[in-house]
C-alpha cells in the first residue's frame, strides 16, 4: 500500500447516519416527515429574518440615509408613509424628521362666532391642526388669533369671557402644543411719570422657521393710530421687552398685516410706504410703494411674502385715480407687485386683472366689496373674497381660478404653514 491508502485506513470516512423507521412506519411516511421538519425549520429562519428586516423600514438601507431622504419629503407624504407598517409609523414619527421636512400652506385660521376656526386648503380629510388649540383650554376660556407667522400663532387670550380687561398675549405652536405668555409692556405715563401697562393697538409677530431658535414681537407704542415715535420689541431669547425710537416717525396702517423677511419686520403705512425694522430695533428703513399704487388713497394696500420676496397688492377702481386712459376702464382691478431688487427698491408689476372676470360677473353690475386677503408663500397664487358669497384662489401663472368656499368670514383669514420647530419656552 502507498501512503495515501495507509492514511485512509488510519482515518476512515465516518459512516453516514441512516434513519431506520420504526415498526409500522413506511419509508414514504419517513420521507414526508423529514420534508415537513425541513420546511418548518426553513419557515422559522425566514420569519426570523423577516422580523429583523421589519425593524428597519427599508432593509439594508442605513437609518441615517433614510432619515435624510425622508426629511426632504413634504409632511403630507410623510403622513401617508406612516400607514405602510408599524416600523414605518415609528420611523416617520421621529421628531428630527418632522422638524426638517418641508412644509407648505395648509390652510387659513380665522375668528368667527366667538371661536377660532380653520379652513383646510386641500378640502379633503381632517386638517393637520386642531383649531380649538386644546393646550390653551385649561388656562383660558376664550381666545382669538391675531397673527400667524412661520407656523406660530399670536393669540389674545381671556381667562374669563366676562372680564374683557383681563387678558394675555400668547405665542404658541399648534403642532407641538408649546406656548409662552408675553409679559406686559410697561410704559411711562406722560402725566406723572409712573409706569403703566400699555394695551397694544396693533401687535406683530416675527418668526422664521428656518432659524427656529426664537421669535420676535413688535408693538408700536401709540394710542388710537397716532404717529408713533417708539417701538416695543420682545425677544423669546431674552424674554423681555426693549423700547427703541422709531426712525422715521411714521403711522402704521390700521390693520394687522405685516411681513417678516430676512429677520426684519415690514409694516405698511398710511403714507404710501413700507417701514422696516430689524429684531434689535437698530436698523430702520423706509421703502416707497410702486408709483401707480401710491396714487390711490381710497383703497387698502396689502403686503405679503411669496417665494422669499416682498409683495404688495391692491384692488381699486382705476377711474378714481388714473389720468391715463390706458388704466381706467370703469371696473375694479387687482394689481400685484413684487420687489425684485431690495437695495434699489425696484418693483415689478406681476399681475393686472379685472376682478369681475375672476368672479364671473358683469363689469360694474355688482355691489360686492372685494378683498385680496393673502398670497401663497411658495407660488404665484393669490386668494380673494367678495366678503359675502364666494372665496377663490387665482393662479397668476396659468390664469386658473378655483372656488374655495362660499361664506364671508374669510375676509380676515390668516394663512398658516405648519412648523414642528421648538424654541425655549417658559415651561408650557
XYZ file of N, CA, C and O in Angstrom, residues 82-283:
808
model
N -46.707 56.645 7.000
C -46.961 56.049 8.316
C -47.962 54.903 8.249
O -48.007 54.063 9.155
N -48.757 54.868 7.193
C -49.785 53.837 7.068
C -49.249 52.531 6.485
O -49.982 51.537 6.415
N -47.977 52.499 6.078
C -47.421 51.305 5.438
C -47.294 50.154 6.424
O -47.731 49.028 6.170
N -46.699 50.417 7.580
C -46.494 49.374 8.585
C -46.131 50.030 9.909
O -45.878 51.246 9.967
N -46.042 49.234 10.958
C -45.670 49.781 12.259
C -44.245 50.334 12.271
O -44.006 51.397 12.858
N -43.278 49.627 11.648
C -41.930 50.225 11.597
C -41.902 51.555 10.853
O -41.212 52.485 11.264
N -42.657 51.661 9.756
C -42.725 52.933 9.030
C -43.387 54.003 9.893
O -42.990 55.169 9.873
N -44.418 53.622 10.649
C -45.098 54.574 11.536
C -44.126 55.132 12.556
O -44.067 56.341 12.791
N -43.353 54.230 13.162
C -42.400 54.675 14.184
C -41.302 55.540 13.580
O -40.940 56.579 14.146
N -40.791 55.128 12.416
C -39.678 55.854 11.813
C -40.109 57.233 11.315
O -39.403 58.223 11.499
N -41.287 57.309 10.691
C -41.769 58.591 10.152
C -42.272 59.528 11.240
O -42.585 60.687 10.957
N -42.381 59.025 12.469
C -42.811 59.875 13.582
C -41.640 60.460 14.348
O -41.842 61.141 15.357
N -40.411 60.163 13.891
C -39.234 60.704 14.559
C -39.282 62.231 14.547
O -39.466 62.842 13.495
N -39.133 62.872 15.711
C -39.206 64.347 15.765
C -38.200 65.037 14.850
O -38.502 66.067 14.250
N -36.995 64.475 14.727
C -35.982 65.112 13.885
C -36.408 65.148 12.429
O -36.112 66.110 11.701
N -37.110 64.111 11.968
C -37.583 64.090 10.587
C -38.696 65.112 10.401
O -38.723 65.854 9.417
N -39.649 65.125 11.341
C -40.780 66.063 11.235
C -40.308 67.509 11.245
O -40.859 68.356 10.531
N -39.296 67.807 12.039
C -38.804 69.185 12.124
C -38.179 69.639 10.811
O -38.289 70.803 10.437
N -37.537 68.716 10.116
C -36.766 69.091 8.935
C -37.551 68.998 7.632
O -37.157 69.607 6.641
N -38.637 68.213 7.614
C -39.339 68.018 6.345
C -40.014 69.323 5.901
O -40.527 70.076 6.722
N -39.980 69.619 4.605
C -40.526 70.886 4.100
C -42.038 70.958 4.269
O -42.742 69.954 4.150
N -42.522 72.148 4.562
C -43.945 72.372 4.750
C -44.463 73.319 3.678
O -43.697 74.089 3.089
N -45.753 73.265 3.456
C -46.393 74.176 2.523
C -47.670 74.713 3.161
O -48.056 74.288 4.261
N -48.311 75.653 2.472
C -49.529 76.257 3.004
C -50.582 75.190 3.262
O -50.953 74.438 2.363
N -51.044 75.098 4.502
C -52.013 74.072 4.888
C -53.447 74.579 4.864
O -54.377 73.829 4.570
N -53.638 75.857 5.188
C -54.986 76.414 5.234
C -54.986 77.789 5.862
O -53.961 78.486 5.872
N -56.136 78.161 6.435
C -56.304 79.513 6.976
C -56.983 79.456 8.336
O -58.005 78.786 8.512
N -56.408 80.176 9.301
C -57.072 80.414 10.580
C -57.955 81.642 10.436
O -57.614 82.598 9.733
N -59.096 81.625 11.113
C -59.944 82.810 11.159
C -60.811 82.764 12.416
O -61.087 81.697 12.971
N -61.184 83.950 12.886
C -62.047 84.082 14.059
C -63.470 84.322 13.586
O -63.721 85.232 12.798
N -64.398 83.517 14.082
C -65.789 83.674 13.645
C -66.717 83.116 14.719
O -66.505 82.012 15.225
N -67.734 83.915 15.066
C -68.721 83.448 16.039
C -68.154 83.206 17.416
O -68.633 82.315 18.136
N -67.123 83.968 17.803
C -66.561 83.816 19.141
C -65.624 82.637 19.289
O -65.258 82.278 20.423
N -65.222 82.011 18.201
C -64.290 80.879 18.291
C -63.298 80.934 17.130
O -63.509 81.625 16.133
N -62.215 80.177 17.288
C -61.188 80.085 16.256
C -61.509 78.898 15.351
O -61.790 77.794 15.832
N -61.492 79.133 14.051
C -61.774 78.077 13.085
C -60.613 77.945 12.115
O -59.714 78.789 12.070
N -60.653 76.869 11.325
C -59.582 76.622 10.364
C -60.180 76.035 9.096
O -61.017 75.130 9.146
N -59.754 76.583 7.949
C -60.171 76.045 6.659
C -59.030 75.255 6.049
O -57.935 75.780 5.838
N -59.270 73.972 5.801
C -58.274 73.097 5.207
C -58.166 73.400 3.716
O -59.136 73.276 2.981
N -56.989 73.798 3.258
C -56.835 74.243 1.882
C -57.120 73.127 0.885
O -57.676 73.375 -0.186
N -56.757 71.893 1.214
C -56.976 70.788 0.284
C -58.458 70.461 0.134
O -58.876 69.912 -0.881
N -59.263 70.794 1.161
C -60.687 70.494 1.105
C -61.014 69.034 1.348
O -62.180 68.627 1.297
N -59.986 68.214 1.638
C -60.198 66.781 1.855
C -59.637 66.381 3.208
O -58.539 66.786 3.590
N -60.398 65.546 3.915
C -59.912 64.998 5.168
C -59.840 66.024 6.284
O -60.176 67.193 6.124
N -59.362 65.547 7.434
C -59.216 66.414 8.596
C -57.991 67.300 8.441
O -56.977 66.879 7.891
N -58.071 68.534 8.934
C -56.897 69.410 8.843
C -55.762 68.907 9.732
O -55.982 68.161 10.695
N -54.554 69.311 9.409
C -53.387 68.895 10.177
C -53.398 69.477 11.583
O -52.787 68.910 12.499
N -54.066 70.594 11.762
C -54.024 71.316 13.029
C -55.415 71.352 13.648
O -56.422 71.405 12.944
N -55.474 71.310 14.970
C -56.734 71.397 15.705
C -56.983 72.876 16.045
O -56.280 73.448 16.878
N -57.969 73.518 15.406
C -58.177 74.959 15.636
C -58.682 75.296 17.032
O -58.655 76.465 17.422
N -59.135 74.301 17.783
C -59.598 74.590 19.145
C -58.441 74.833 20.100
O -58.661 75.272 21.236
N -57.194 74.570 19.651
C -55.992 74.778 20.465
C -56.197 74.225 21.878
O -56.203 74.971 22.871
N -56.379 72.905 22.008
C -56.742 72.303 23.301
C -55.730 72.556 24.406
O -56.093 72.551 25.590
N -54.475 72.792 24.064
C -53.458 73.024 25.087
C -53.660 74.353 25.817
O -53.076 74.574 26.878
N -54.486 75.264 25.252
C -54.778 76.529 25.927
C -56.058 76.470 26.761
O -56.303 77.355 27.585
N -56.875 75.449 26.529
C -58.202 75.397 27.146
C -58.143 75.325 28.666
O -59.047 75.813 29.351
N -57.101 74.730 29.203
C -57.031 74.621 30.663
C -56.722 75.930 31.348
O -56.936 76.063 32.554
N -56.229 76.911 30.591
C -55.831 78.190 31.188
C -56.722 79.351 30.770
O -56.805 80.354 31.494
N -57.377 79.228 29.596
C -58.152 80.352 29.083
C -59.528 79.888 28.615
O -59.688 78.787 28.079
N -60.485 80.784 28.816
C -61.867 80.488 28.446
C -62.146 80.875 26.992
O -62.964 80.259 26.311
N -61.445 81.899 26.513
C -61.670 82.374 25.138
C -60.373 82.942 24.579
O -59.554 83.488 25.326
N -60.180 82.795 23.273
C -59.001 83.373 22.639
C -59.292 83.646 21.176
O -60.171 83.052 20.560
N -58.506 84.575 20.624
C -58.572 84.934 19.208
C -57.173 84.915 18.624
O -56.216 85.288 19.294
N -57.073 84.500 17.382
C -55.793 84.524 16.682
C -55.603 85.907 16.078
O -56.411 86.359 15.271
N -54.523 86.582 16.470
C -54.238 87.922 15.977
C -53.209 87.918 14.855
O -53.273 88.734 13.946
N -52.242 87.007 14.940
C -51.155 86.949 13.968
C -50.769 85.498 13.711
O -50.953 84.623 14.572
N -50.243 85.258 12.529
C -49.730 83.939 12.164
C -48.463 84.159 11.343
O -48.492 84.853 10.325
N -47.352 83.583 11.782
C -46.081 83.804 11.092
C -45.184 82.587 11.253
O -44.891 82.171 12.383
N -44.764 81.999 10.133
C -43.807 80.903 10.169
C -44.272 79.657 10.868
O -43.454 78.826 11.254
N -45.578 79.502 11.069
C -46.105 78.332 11.768
C -46.463 78.592 13.217
O -47.009 77.716 13.896
N -46.151 79.785 13.734
C -46.537 80.163 15.100
C -47.760 81.064 15.060
O -47.986 81.782 14.084
N -48.540 81.030 16.128
C -49.713 81.882 16.276
C -49.494 82.848 17.431
O -48.909 82.492 18.455
N -49.974 84.080 17.258
C -50.036 85.032 18.351
C -51.511 85.220 18.683
O -52.285 85.674 17.835
N -51.893 84.848 19.898
C -53.302 84.868 20.301
C -53.524 85.840 21.452
O -52.654 86.010 22.311
N -54.680 86.463 21.444
C -55.137 87.236 22.594
C -56.090 86.349 23.381
O -57.077 85.846 22.823
N -55.776 86.128 24.664
C -56.488 85.123 25.459
C -57.100 85.750 26.709
O -56.475 86.584 27.368
N -58.325 85.310 27.030
C -59.036 85.781 28.206
C -59.311 84.608 29.142
O -59.790 83.552 28.704
N -59.001 84.816 30.424
C -59.293 83.767 31.404
C -60.790 83.586 31.578
O -61.271 82.485 31.836
N -61.534 84.681 31.421
C -62.995 84.626 31.505
C -63.570 85.511 30.414
O -63.108 86.639 30.219
N -64.557 84.999 29.711
C -65.189 85.789 28.653
C -65.996 86.956 29.214
O -66.444 87.820 28.461
N -66.177 86.991 30.532
C -66.934 88.072 31.163
C -66.028 89.187 31.682
O -66.530 90.198 32.198
N -64.717 89.010 31.596
C -63.779 90.028 32.058
C -62.857 90.397 30.911
O -61.774 89.835 30.745
N -63.279 91.362 30.115
C -62.553 91.737 28.919
C -61.195 92.367 29.231
O -60.274 92.290 28.413
N -61.055 93.010 30.386
C -59.814 93.704 30.698
C -58.699 92.747 31.123
O -57.519 93.119 31.086
N -59.043 91.541 31.542
C -58.043 90.580 31.998
C -57.696 89.627 30.854
O -58.422 88.670 30.586
N -56.598 89.925 30.189
C -56.223 89.113 29.040
C -54.709 89.053 28.912
O -53.979 89.883 29.469
N -54.235 88.065 28.176
C -52.814 87.890 27.899
C -52.606 87.773 26.392
O -53.522 87.405 25.649
N -51.378 88.061 25.976
C -50.960 87.730 24.624
C -50.065 86.496 24.708
O -49.103 86.473 25.485
N -50.401 85.501 23.913
C -49.726 84.205 23.960
C -49.207 83.857 22.576
O -49.918 84.009 21.578
N -47.955 83.393 22.501
C -47.390 82.859 21.264
C -47.314 81.349 21.406
O -46.810 80.836 22.415
N -47.839 80.638 20.414
C -47.913 79.174 20.535
C -47.635 78.507 19.193
O -47.744 79.121 18.131
N -47.270 77.240 19.273
C -47.105 76.394 18.104
C -48.177 75.310 18.164
O -48.093 74.391 18.981
N -49.213 75.386 17.324
C -50.315 74.418 17.405
C -49.908 72.993 17.042
O -50.625 72.057 17.374
N -48.761 72.804 16.368
C -48.333 71.458 16.007
C -47.612 70.760 17.157
O -47.659 69.533 17.274
N -46.936 71.527 18.004
C -46.211 70.924 19.124
C -46.912 71.147 20.459
O -46.591 70.470 21.439
N -47.851 72.103 20.504
C -48.557 72.388 21.756
C -47.758 73.249 22.722
O -48.202 73.491 23.845
N -46.600 73.758 22.312
C -45.816 74.613 23.195
C -46.303 76.056 23.094
O -46.665 76.516 22.014
N -46.296 76.772 24.216
C -46.767 78.146 24.208
C -46.096 78.935 25.320
O -45.596 78.377 26.297
N -46.072 80.249 25.127
C -45.469 81.129 26.110
C -46.308 82.395 26.237
O -46.860 82.886 25.245
N -46.407 82.909 27.434
C -47.169 84.135 27.713
C -46.230 85.330 27.660
O -45.174 85.332 28.312
N -46.602 86.332 26.879
C -45.777 87.537 26.798
C -45.964 88.370 28.061
O -47.095 88.555 28.532
N -44.893 88.889 28.619
C -45.046 89.781 29.779
C -45.693 91.088 29.348
O -45.631 91.470 28.175
N -46.336 91.793 30.271
C -46.968 93.068 29.910
C -45.925 94.119 29.536
O -44.768 94.068 29.968
N -46.347 95.067 28.716
C -45.492 96.193 28.340
C -45.739 97.331 29.325
O -46.872 97.801 29.460
N -44.695 97.760 30.015
C -44.820 98.872 30.953
C -44.296 100.127 30.277
O -43.143 100.191 29.840
N -45.155 101.139 30.216
C -44.848 102.387 29.515
C -44.979 103.532 30.504
O -45.900 103.569 31.344
N -44.106 104.502 30.402
C -44.116 105.620 31.347
C -45.275 106.563 31.059
O -45.455 107.009 29.922
N -46.046 106.816 32.090
C -47.175 107.714 31.976
C -46.682 109.146 31.718
O -45.815 109.658 32.427
N -47.233 109.797 30.683
C -46.778 111.139 30.320
C -47.200 112.191 31.348
O -46.609 113.273 31.409
N -48.210 111.868 32.160
C -48.719 112.839 33.119
C -47.886 112.863 34.391
O -47.426 113.921 34.825
N -47.686 111.687 35.007
C -46.986 111.666 36.289
C -45.681 110.872 36.260
O -44.970 110.789 37.267
N -45.347 110.262 35.124
C -44.085 109.531 35.020
C -44.115 108.132 35.576
O -43.099 107.425 35.524
N -45.250 107.707 36.129
C -45.337 106.359 36.691
C -45.501 105.326 35.569
O -46.123 105.608 34.536
N -44.942 104.115 35.754
C -45.112 103.070 34.733
C -46.558 102.550 34.707
O -47.166 102.323 35.760
N -47.097 102.418 33.525
C -48.448 101.902 33.360
C -48.409 100.760 32.345
O -47.519 100.680 31.485
N -49.373 99.879 32.434
C -49.452 98.757 31.499
C -50.034 99.240 30.177
O -51.137 99.789 30.140
N -49.288 99.049 29.107
C -49.700 99.525 27.790
C -50.536 98.458 27.084
O -50.159 97.284 27.023
N -51.658 98.884 26.533
C -52.509 97.982 25.780
C -52.273 98.212 24.286
O -52.588 99.276 23.753
N -51.704 97.217 23.584
C -51.359 97.425 22.168
C -52.582 97.667 21.288
O -53.628 97.038 21.461
N -52.441 98.615 20.365
C -53.435 98.808 19.320
C -53.197 97.795 18.208
O -54.121 97.157 17.705
N -51.942 97.659 17.806
C -51.520 96.654 16.831
C -50.324 95.910 17.398
O -49.473 96.492 18.092
N -50.245 94.602 17.105
C -49.151 93.771 17.572
C -48.750 92.841 16.437
O -49.611 92.286 15.747
N -47.437 92.673 16.224
C -46.945 91.964 15.048
C -45.955 90.885 15.470
O -45.040 91.143 16.275
N -46.103 89.696 14.893
C -45.270 88.543 15.231
C -44.265 88.266 14.121
O -44.620 88.258 12.932
N -43.017 88.031 14.502
C -41.976 87.667 13.550
C -41.333 86.347 13.929
O -40.863 86.178 15.066
N -41.310 85.401 12.980
C -40.692 84.090 13.231
C -40.259 83.492 11.908
O -41.010 83.516 10.921
N -39.061 82.951 11.862
C -38.524 82.313 10.671
C -38.299 80.843 10.984
O -37.453 80.497 11.825
N -39.059 79.950 10.320
C -38.977 78.518 10.608
C -37.618 77.938 10.258
O -37.243 76.882 10.773
N -36.859 78.594 9.380
C -35.532 78.102 9.043
C -34.499 78.456 10.111
O -33.412 77.878 10.141
N -34.844 79.419 10.981
C -33.992 79.770 12.121
C -34.897 79.766 13.354
O -35.258 80.822 13.880
N -35.277 78.577 13.819
C -36.379 78.469 14.783
C -36.004 78.672 16.241
O -36.786 78.343 17.128
N -34.839 79.216 16.523
C -34.403 79.321 17.910
C -35.194 80.350 18.705
O -35.275 80.252 19.933
N -35.791 81.342 18.034
C -36.524 82.361 18.782
C -37.547 83.041 17.882
O -37.513 82.918 16.669
N -38.466 83.772 18.512
C -39.419 84.614 17.793
C -39.325 86.023 18.348
O -38.755 86.267 19.426
N -39.884 86.975 17.597
C -39.836 88.381 17.985
C -41.222 88.987 17.827
O -41.940 88.659 16.881
N -41.599 89.859 18.742
C -42.890 90.548 18.698
C -42.637 92.053 18.692
O -41.807 92.561 19.462
N -43.356 92.754 17.807
C -43.197 94.200 17.641
C -44.517 94.901 17.982
O -45.579 94.488 17.493
N -44.436 95.966 18.776
C -45.619 96.743 19.153
C -45.324 98.231 19.016
O -44.484 98.772 19.760
N -45.963 98.927 18.061
C -45.832 100.394 18.014
C -46.460 101.009 19.257
O -47.606 100.698 19.602
N -45.729 101.867 19.941
C -46.232 102.487 21.164
C -47.008 103.738 20.790
O -46.470 104.849 20.716
N -48.293 103.557 20.547
C -49.155 104.653 20.134
C -50.571 104.385 20.589
O -50.973 103.235 20.809
N -51.348 105.451 20.745
C -52.765 105.353 21.078
C -53.590 105.795 19.874
O -53.280 106.794 19.219
N -54.631 105.045 19.571
C -55.622 105.453 18.567
C -54.992 105.770 17.211
O -55.304 106.771 16.571
N -54.037 104.934 16.785
C -53.424 105.036 15.473
C -52.742 106.388 15.235
O -52.684 106.890 14.127
N -52.229 106.970 16.302
C -51.460 108.190 16.140
C -50.064 107.841 15.627
O -49.652 106.688 15.622
N -49.322 108.857 15.181
C -47.945 108.616 14.791
C -47.148 108.138 16.008
O -47.305 108.662 17.108
N -46.320 107.132 15.787
C -45.542 106.625 16.913
C -44.077 106.980 16.740
O -43.552 107.054 15.627
N -43.431 107.214 17.859
C -42.006 107.532 17.853
C -41.189 106.442 18.536
O -39.963 106.510 18.550
N -41.873 105.471 19.108
C -41.198 104.387 19.802
C -41.819 103.045 19.414
O -43.005 102.961 19.104
N -40.987 102.000 19.468
C -41.435 100.644 19.197
C -40.966 99.743 20.341
O -39.800 99.805 20.755
N -41.879 98.931 20.866
C -41.511 97.925 21.861
C -41.242 96.620 21.140
O -42.031 96.201 20.288
N -40.132 95.963 21.466
C -39.731 94.727 20.807
C -39.455 93.662 21.867
O -38.685 93.897 22.812
N -40.083 92.499 21.691
C -39.892 91.376 22.611
C -39.143 90.262 21.897
O -39.458 89.911 20.751
N -38.147 89.690 22.566
C -37.404 88.550 22.039
C -37.583 87.365 22.966
O -37.443 87.495 24.197
N -37.880 86.193 22.381
C -38.040 84.995 23.213
C -36.705 84.525 23.773
O -36.675 83.700 24.683
N -35.589 85.042 23.232
C -34.281 84.696 23.787
C -34.064 85.370 25.135
O -33.655 84.742 26.109
N -34.344 86.675 25.184
C -34.131 87.428 26.422
C -35.354 87.399 27.332
O -35.251 87.680 28.524
N -36.535 87.098 26.745
C -37.811 87.047 27.486
C -38.121 88.379 28.149
O -38.647 88.439 29.276
N -37.820 89.459 27.446
C -38.147 90.783 27.975
C -38.354 91.744 26.821
O -37.955 91.481 25.687
N -39.007 92.871 27.125
C -39.258 93.908 26.143
C -38.148 94.943 26.185
O -37.593 95.250 27.249
N -37.844 95.500 25.020
C -36.984 96.680 24.945
C -37.763 97.760 24.194
O -38.672 97.457 23.417
N -37.426 98.997 24.439
C -38.076 100.122 23.773
C -37.038 100.872 22.947
O -35.978 101.241 23.468
N -37.355 101.084 21.673
C -36.427 101.783 20.778
C -37.169 102.921 20.095
O -38.387 102.880 19.919
N -36.428 103.943 19.717
C -37.010 105.060 18.995
C -37.154 104.705 17.518
O -36.258 104.105 16.924
N -38.280 105.078 16.952
C -38.525 104.779 15.544
C -37.857 105.824 14.659
O -37.725 106.986 15.034
N -37.441 105.363 13.491
C -36.802 106.269 12.525
C -37.126 105.774 11.124
O -36.678 104.706 10.717
N -37.957 106.453 10.358
C -38.540 107.765 10.671
C -39.815 107.637 11.503
O -40.360 106.554 11.647
N -40.273 108.776 12.049
C -41.577 108.803 12.707
C -42.651 108.526 11.660
O -42.689 109.150 10.609
N -43.523 107.575 11.949
C -44.466 107.146 10.914
C -45.783 106.718 11.529
O -45.942 106.678 12.748
N -46.733 106.399 10.674
C -48.056 105.992 11.117
C -48.420 104.686 10.422
O -48.429 104.594 9.199
N -48.687 103.663 11.191
C -48.982 102.340 10.659
C -50.424 102.276 10.198
O -51.324 102.847 10.813
N -50.635 101.572 9.090
C -51.998 101.341 8.611
C -52.775 100.578 9.672
O -52.231 99.708 10.345
N -54.050 100.891 9.827
C -54.867 100.266 10.863
C -55.281 98.849 10.532
O -56.481 98.560 10.483
N -54.345 97.971 10.274
C -54.640 96.549 10.096
C -53.451 95.749 10.598
O -52.410 96.293 10.953
N -53.625 94.445 10.633
C -52.628 93.584 11.261
C -51.664 92.957 10.264
O -50.924 92.048 10.618
N -51.647 93.422 9.025
C -50.773 92.825 8.025
C -49.315 93.224 8.249
O -49.015 94.389 8.538
N -48.440 92.252 8.092
C -47.020 92.504 8.232
C -46.267 91.411 7.482
O -46.834 90.382 7.118
N -44.987 91.645 7.251
C -44.122 90.663 6.600
C -42.824 90.586 7.380
O -42.147 91.606 7.568
N -42.477 89.388 7.831
C -41.192 89.168 8.494
C -40.285 88.490 7.484
O -40.483 87.323 7.127
N -39.303 89.228 6.993
C -38.450 88.763 5.900
C -36.994 89.059 6.226
O -36.639 90.188 6.552
N -36.171 88.006 6.172
C -34.728 88.139 6.432
C -34.452 88.767 7.797
O -33.567 89.623 7.942
N -35.221 88.367 8.795
C -35.019 88.854 10.151
C -35.474 90.274 10.396
O -35.134 90.870 11.420
N -36.259 90.821 9.460
C -36.713 92.208 9.556
C -38.228 92.276 9.430
O -38.813 91.618 8.570
N -38.853 93.082 10.270
C -40.306 93.267 10.215
C -40.649 94.409 9.263
O -40.048 95.487 9.332
N -41.628 94.160 8.366
C -42.091 95.165 7.409
C -43.552 95.491 7.700
O -44.389 94.586 7.826
N -43.869 96.797 7.775
C -45.215 97.262 8.067
C -45.634 98.309 7.038
O -44.856 99.215 6.715
N -46.855 98.183 6.526
C -47.384 99.183 5.595
C -47.836 100.412 6.374
O -48.319 100.306 7.506
N -47.692 101.573 5.777
C -48.077 102.818 6.436
C -49.150 103.540 5.623
O -49.418 103.205 4.467
N -49.712 104.550 6.234
C -50.712 105.372 5.550
C -50.057 106.445 4.680
O -50.751 107.215 4.024
N -48.746 106.472 4.672
C -48.025 107.462 3.879
C -47.585 106.911 2.528
O -46.734 107.514 1.865
N -48.124 105.763 2.124
C -47.736 105.177 0.844
C -46.348 104.589 0.863
O -45.610 104.687 -0.134
N -45.942 103.985 1.976
C -44.615 103.397 2.076
C -44.662 102.158 2.967
O -45.687 101.834 3.570
N -43.542 101.476 3.036
C -43.369 100.325 3.930
C -42.183 100.635 4.824
O -41.087 100.955 4.339
N -42.386 100.582 6.133
C -41.306 100.824 7.069
C -40.839 99.478 7.613
O -41.645 98.585 7.869
N -39.522 99.315 7.745
C -38.961 98.068 8.238
C -38.032 98.335 9.416
O -37.419 99.399 9.517
N -37.946 97.345 10.316
C -37.076 97.441 11.475
C -36.582 96.039 11.804
O -37.324 95.066 11.704
N -35.302 95.940 12.182
C -34.741 94.633 12.499
C -35.128 94.215 13.908
O -35.734 94.975 14.662
N -34.776 92.984 14.280
C -35.225 92.405 15.550
C -34.632 93.104 16.766
O -35.169 92.981 17.871
N -33.542 93.848 16.574
C -32.940 94.576 17.688
C -33.359 96.036 17.733
O -32.980 96.765 18.655
N -34.113 96.483 16.724
C -34.540 97.871 16.678
C -33.429 98.829 16.309
O -33.543 100.038 16.558
N -32.364 98.332 15.699
C -31.210 99.176 15.387
C -31.227 99.698 13.959
O -30.706 100.784 13.689
N -31.785 98.936 13.030
C -31.770 99.329 11.626
C -33.194 99.577 11.131
O -34.023 98.669 11.130
